[in-house]
Amino acid sequence: QQPVQSPQAVILREGEDAVINCSSSKALYSVHWYRQKHGEAPVFLMILLKGGEQKGHDKISASFNEKKQQSSLYLTASQLSYSGTYFCGTEGGNGNTPLVFGKGTRLSVIA
Amino acid sequence: GAVVSQHPSWVICKSGTSVKIECRSLDFQATTMFWYRQFPKQSLMLMATSNEGSKATYEQGVEKDKFLINHASLTLSTLTVTSAHPEDSSFYICSARGRSGGGPVLTGELFFGEGSRLTVL
């Protein structure tokens, strides 16, 4: 089942923060986050495998609440390069299954 | 890092013709590949799971006779859109998970190809 992402779209000024949420109606094995620029393939950001896990790289981080079956992606001090559509992909069962992607969150960072 | 290469990156064809898209894993063995389709401003929708040496598993609503998938080797999967029609115009993206170091455990990350934009006139 497709995870639900929110918000659908967000506009930020450079330096502002944003949170993108991803929730599922089913138990999750893992959550993956990707960013896609227009006309390009998705680019991997990070994967969260364990409930309670938090990860970060540079100013982008994410958390995975296994019990609540949801994950959040945090973008701090946003840069123009952060613009794009963010997708969460979820995996159920014991893993080794195809990712099911949410509808995406369109992020626009303006100067 | 692992690389998945897709070819061609774009193709324009006439209605009724067939188009083949190749997906190669360049530095790892991809026992499983996934084919996604993405319409403009929409999400990536899984079409099928391609397993090396066996038949592909298609998602509900995807015509297996129209979208032929062949995964003949550990580094190559192909998607052939047969008798293409304008409504088949889309962005097709393959992705792969490999076996880290040749062992039994699949890596968690899903590696995407560059995508192939199909336009059917």
CSV table of C-alpha atoms in Angstrom, one decimal:
chain,number,residue,atom,x,y,z
A,1,GLN,CA,0.0,0.0,0.0
A,2,GLN,CA,1.2,3.4,-0.9
A,3,PRO,CA,2.6,5.5,2.0
A,4,VAL,CA,1.1,8.9,2.6
A,5,GLN,CA,3.4,11.9,2.4
A,6,SER,CA,2.7,15.4,3.7
A,7,PRO,CA,2.8,18.1,2.9
A,8,GLN,CA,2.2,17.8,-0.9
A,9,ALA,CA,4.2,20.9,-1.5
A,10,VAL,CA,6.2,23.5,0.4
A,11,ILE,CA,8.0,26.7,-0.5
A,12,LEU,CA,10.9,27.9,1.6
A,13,ARG,CA,13.3,30.7,1.6
A,14,GLU,CA,17.0,29.9,1.8
A,15,GLY,CA,18.0,29.2,5.3
A,16,GLU,CA,14.5,28.0,6.5
A,17,ASP,CA,13.7,24.5,7.8
A,18,ALA,CA,11.2,22.0,6.6
A,19,VAL,CA,9.8,18.7,7.7
A,20,ILE,CA,8.4,16.1,5.4
A,21,ASN,CA,6.4,13.2,6.8
A,22,CYS,CA,5.7,9.7,5.5
A,23,SER,CA,3.3,7.3,7.1
A,24,SER,CA,2.1,3.9,6.4
A,25,SER,CA,-1.0,1.9,7.4
A,26,LYS,CA,1.2,-1.3,7.6
A,27,ALA,CA,4.2,-2.3,9.7
A,28,LEU,CA,7.4,-1.2,8.0
A,29,TYR,CA,10.7,-3.0,7.6
A,30,SER,CA,12.5,0.1,6.2
A,31,VAL,CA,12.0,3.6,4.9
A,32,HIS,CA,14.0,5.1,2.1
A,33,TRP,CA,14.2,8.7,1.2
A,34,TYR,CA,14.9,10.0,-2.3
A,35,ARG,CA,15.1,13.4,-4.0
A,36,GLN,CA,14.2,13.8,-7.6
A,37,LYS,CA,15.0,16.8,-9.8
A,38,HIS,CA,12.9,17.6,-12.8
A,39,GLY,CA,13.6,15.2,-15.7
A,40,GLU,CA,16.1,13.2,-13.7
A,41,ALA,CA,16.1,9.9,-11.9
A,42,PRO,CA,15.6,9.8,-8.1
A,43,VAL,CA,18.8,10.2,-6.0
A,44,PHE,CA,19.2,8.2,-2.8
A,45,LEU,CA,19.3,10.2,0.4
A,46,MET,CA,19.1,7.7,3.2
A,47,ILE,CA,17.6,4.5,4.5
A,48,LEU,CA,16.3,3.8,7.9
A,49,LEU,CA,16.1,0.2,9.0
A,50,LYS,CA,15.4,0.2,12.7
A,51,GLY,CA,12.6,1.7,14.7
A,52,GLY,CA,13.9,4.7,16.6
A,53,GLU,CA,16.7,5.1,14.2
A,54,GLN,CA,17.8,8.6,13.2
A,55,LYS,CA,20.3,9.5,10.5
A,56,GLY,CA,21.7,12.6,9.0
A,57,HIS,CA,24.0,13.8,6.4
A,58,ASP,CA,25.0,17.4,6.2
A,59,LYS,CA,21.8,19.3,7.0
A,60,ILE,CA,19.4,16.6,6.0
A,61,SER,CA,18.3,14.1,8.6
A,62,ALA,CA,15.5,11.6,9.1
A,63,SER,CA,13.9,9.6,11.8
A,64,PHE,CA,11.9,6.3,11.8
A,65,ASN,CA,9.2,5.7,14.3
A,66,GLU,CA,8.6,2.0,13.9
A,67,LYS,CA,5.6,1.8,16.2
A,68,LYS,CA,3.9,4.7,14.6
A,69,GLN,CA,4.8,3.4,11.2
A,70,GLN,CA,6.1,6.7,10.0
A,71,SER,CA,9.2,8.6,9.1
A,72,SER,CA,10.1,12.2,8.9
A,73,LEU,CA,12.7,13.9,6.8
A,74,TYR,CA,14.2,17.1,8.3
A,75,LEU,CA,15.8,19.8,6.1
A,76,THR,CA,17.6,22.5,8.0
A,77,ALA,CA,19.0,25.8,6.8
A,78,SER,CA,17.7,24.9,3.3
A,79,GLN,CA,19.8,25.7,0.3
A,80,LEU,CA,18.6,26.3,-3.3
A,81,SER,CA,20.0,22.9,-4.3
A,82,TYR,CA,17.5,21.3,-2.0
A,83,SER,CA,14.7,22.1,-4.4
A,84,GLY,CA,13.1,19.0,-5.9
A,85,THR,CA,10.5,16.4,-5.2
A,86,TYR,CA,11.1,14.2,-2.2
A,87,PHE,CA,9.8,10.6,-2.2
A,88,CYS,CA,9.7,8.2,0.7
A,89,GLY,CA,9.8,4.5,-0.3
A,90,THR,CA,8.6,2.0,2.2
A,91,GLU,CA,9.3,-1.7,2.5
A,92,GLY,CA,7.2,-4.1,4.6
A,93,GLY,CA,7.6,-7.7,5.7
A,94,ASN,CA,11.1,-8.9,6.2
A,95,GLY,CA,12.6,-6.7,3.6
A,96,ASN,CA,13.8,-7.8,0.1
A,97,THR,CA,10.6,-6.5,-1.4
A,98,PRO,CA,10.0,-3.7,-3.9
A,99,LEU,CA,9.8,-0.2,-2.5
A,100,VAL,CA,6.4,1.4,-2.7
A,101,PHE,CA,6.7,5.2,-3.1
A,102,GLY,CA,4.6,8.0,-1.7
A,103,LYS,CA,3.2,10.6,-4.1
A,104,GLY,CA,6.0,12.9,-3.3
A,105,THR,CA,6.5,16.3,-1.7
A,106,ARG,CA,7.5,19.1,-4.0
A,107,LEU,CA,10.0,21.4,-2.3
A,108,SER,CA,10.9,24.8,-3.7
A,109,VAL,CA,13.6,26.8,-2.1
A,110,ILE,CA,13.8,30.4,-3.2
A,111,ALA,CA,16.4,33.1,-2.6
B,1,GLY,CA,29.2,3.3,-5.2
B,2,ALA,CA,27.1,0.9,-7.2
B,3,VAL,CA,26.0,2.2,-10.6
B,4,VAL,CA,23.0,1.2,-12.6
B,5,SER,CA,23.1,2.3,-16.3
B,6,GLN,CA,20.0,2.6,-18.4
B,7,HIS,CA,19.8,2.9,-22.1
B,8,PRO,CA,18.5,4.7,-24.1
B,9,SER,CA,17.9,7.9,-22.0
B,10,TRP,CA,15.2,8.9,-24.4
B,11,VAL,CA,13.4,7.5,-27.4
B,12,ILE,CA,10.7,8.7,-29.8
B,13,CYS,CA,8.8,6.1,-31.8
B,14,LYS,CA,5.8,5.7,-33.9
B,15,SER,CA,2.6,4.1,-32.6
B,16,GLY,CA,2.6,0.4,-33.1
B,17,THR,CA,6.3,-0.2,-32.9
B,18,SER,CA,8.2,-1.9,-30.1
B,19,VAL,CA,10.9,-0.3,-27.9
B,20,LYS,CA,13.5,-2.0,-25.8
B,21,ILE,CA,15.1,-0.4,-22.8
B,22,GLU,CA,18.2,-1.9,-21.2
B,23,CYS,CA,19.2,-1.7,-17.5
B,24,ARG,CA,22.7,-2.8,-16.5
B,25,SER,CA,24.3,-3.1,-13.1
B,26,LEU,CA,27.9,-2.0,-13.8
B,27,ASP,CA,29.8,-3.1,-10.7
B,28,PHE,CA,27.6,-5.5,-8.9
B,29,GLN,CA,25.4,-8.5,-9.5
B,30,ALA,CA,21.8,-7.6,-9.5
B,31,THR,CA,19.8,-10.6,-8.8
B,32,THR,CA,16.6,-8.5,-8.6
B,33,MET,CA,15.7,-5.5,-10.6
B,34,PHE,CA,12.6,-3.4,-10.4
B,35,TRP,CA,10.9,-1.5,-13.2
B,36,TYR,CA,9.0,1.7,-12.4
B,37,ARG,CA,7.0,4.0,-14.5
B,38,GLN,CA,6.5,7.6,-13.8
B,39,PHE,CA,4.0,9.9,-15.5
B,40,PRO,CA,4.6,13.7,-15.3
B,41,LYS,CA,4.3,15.1,-11.8
B,42,GLN,CA,3.3,11.7,-10.4
B,43,SER,CA,5.0,9.2,-8.2
B,44,LEU,CA,7.0,6.2,-9.2
B,45,MET,CA,4.7,3.3,-9.8
B,46,LEU,CA,6.2,-0.2,-9.7
B,47,MET,CA,5.5,-2.2,-12.8
B,48,ALA,CA,7.3,-5.4,-12.2
B,49,THR,CA,10.0,-7.2,-10.4
B,50,SER,CA,12.6,-8.9,-12.6
B,51,ASN,CA,14.4,-11.9,-11.2
B,52,GLU,CA,17.5,-13.3,-12.8
B,53,GLY,CA,16.8,-16.6,-14.5
B,54,SER,CA,13.0,-16.6,-13.8
B,55,LYS,CA,9.9,-14.9,-14.9
B,56,ALA,CA,9.1,-11.4,-13.9
B,57,THR,CA,6.4,-10.7,-11.3
B,58,TYR,CA,4.0,-8.0,-12.6
B,59,GLU,CA,2.0,-5.7,-10.5
B,60,GLN,CA,-1.7,-5.6,-10.8
B,61,GLY,CA,-2.9,-3.8,-13.9
B,62,VAL,CA,0.3,-4.1,-15.8
B,63,GLU,CA,0.0,-6.2,-19.0
B,64,LYS,CA,2.7,-8.7,-19.1
B,65,ASP,CA,2.3,-9.3,-22.8
B,66,LYS,CA,2.7,-5.6,-23.5
B,67,PHE,CA,5.7,-5.0,-21.2
B,68,LEU,CA,8.1,-7.9,-21.7
B,69,ILE,CA,10.8,-8.2,-19.2
B,70,ASN,CA,13.9,-10.4,-19.6
B,71,HIS,CA,16.5,-10.8,-16.9
B,72,ALA,CA,18.9,-13.1,-18.6
B,73,SER,CA,22.0,-12.3,-16.7
B,74,LEU,CA,23.1,-11.0,-13.3
B,75,THR,CA,23.9,-7.6,-14.8
B,76,LEU,CA,21.2,-7.0,-17.4
B,77,SER,CA,17.5,-6.7,-17.4
B,78,THR,CA,15.5,-5.4,-20.4
B,79,LEU,CA,12.0,-4.0,-20.7
B,80,THR,CA,10.3,-4.2,-24.1
B,81,VAL,CA,7.3,-2.1,-24.7
B,82,THR,CA,5.5,-3.9,-27.5
B,83,SER,CA,3.1,-2.2,-29.9
B,84,ALA,CA,3.5,1.1,-28.2
B,85,HIS,CA,0.8,3.6,-28.1
B,86,PRO,CA,0.7,7.3,-27.1
B,87,GLU,CA,-0.6,6.4,-23.6
B,88,ASP,CA,2.5,4.4,-23.0
B,89,SER,CA,4.6,7.6,-23.2
B,90,SER,CA,6.2,7.9,-19.8
B,91,PHE,CA,9.5,7.9,-17.9
B,92,TYR,CA,10.6,4.4,-17.3
B,93,ILE,CA,13.2,3.8,-14.5
B,94,CYS,CA,14.9,0.6,-13.5
B,95,SER,CA,16.4,0.0,-10.2
B,96,ALA,CA,18.5,-2.7,-8.7
B,97,ARG,CA,19.6,-4.3,-5.4
B,98,GLY,CA,22.7,-6.3,-5.4
B,99,ARG,CA,24.4,-8.8,-3.3
B,100,SER,CA,27.1,-7.0,-1.3
B,101,GLY,CA,30.5,-8.6,-1.9
B,102,GLY,CA,28.8,-11.6,-3.6
B,103,GLY,CA,27.3,-12.7,-0.4
B,104,PRO,CA,23.7,-13.6,0.4
B,105,VAL,CA,22.6,-10.4,1.9
B,106,LEU,CA,21.0,-7.8,-0.3
B,107,THR,CA,22.2,-4.3,0.2
B,108,GLY,CA,19.5,-2.0,1.5
B,109,GLU,CA,19.9,0.8,-0.9
B,110,LEU,CA,18.0,0.7,-4.2
B,111,PHE,CA,20.1,2.0,-7.0
B,112,PHE,CA,18.3,3.7,-9.8
B,113,GLY,CA,19.2,4.0,-13.5
B,114,GLU,CA,19.1,7.3,-15.2
B,115,GLY,CA,15.6,6.7,-16.6
B,116,SER,CA,14.3,6.4,-20.2
B,117,ARG,CA,11.8,8.9,-21.5
B,118,LEU,CA,9.6,7.2,-24.0
B,119,THR,CA,7.5,9.3,-26.4
B,120,VAL,CA,5.1,7.5,-28.7
B,121,LEU,CA,3.7,9.6,-31.6
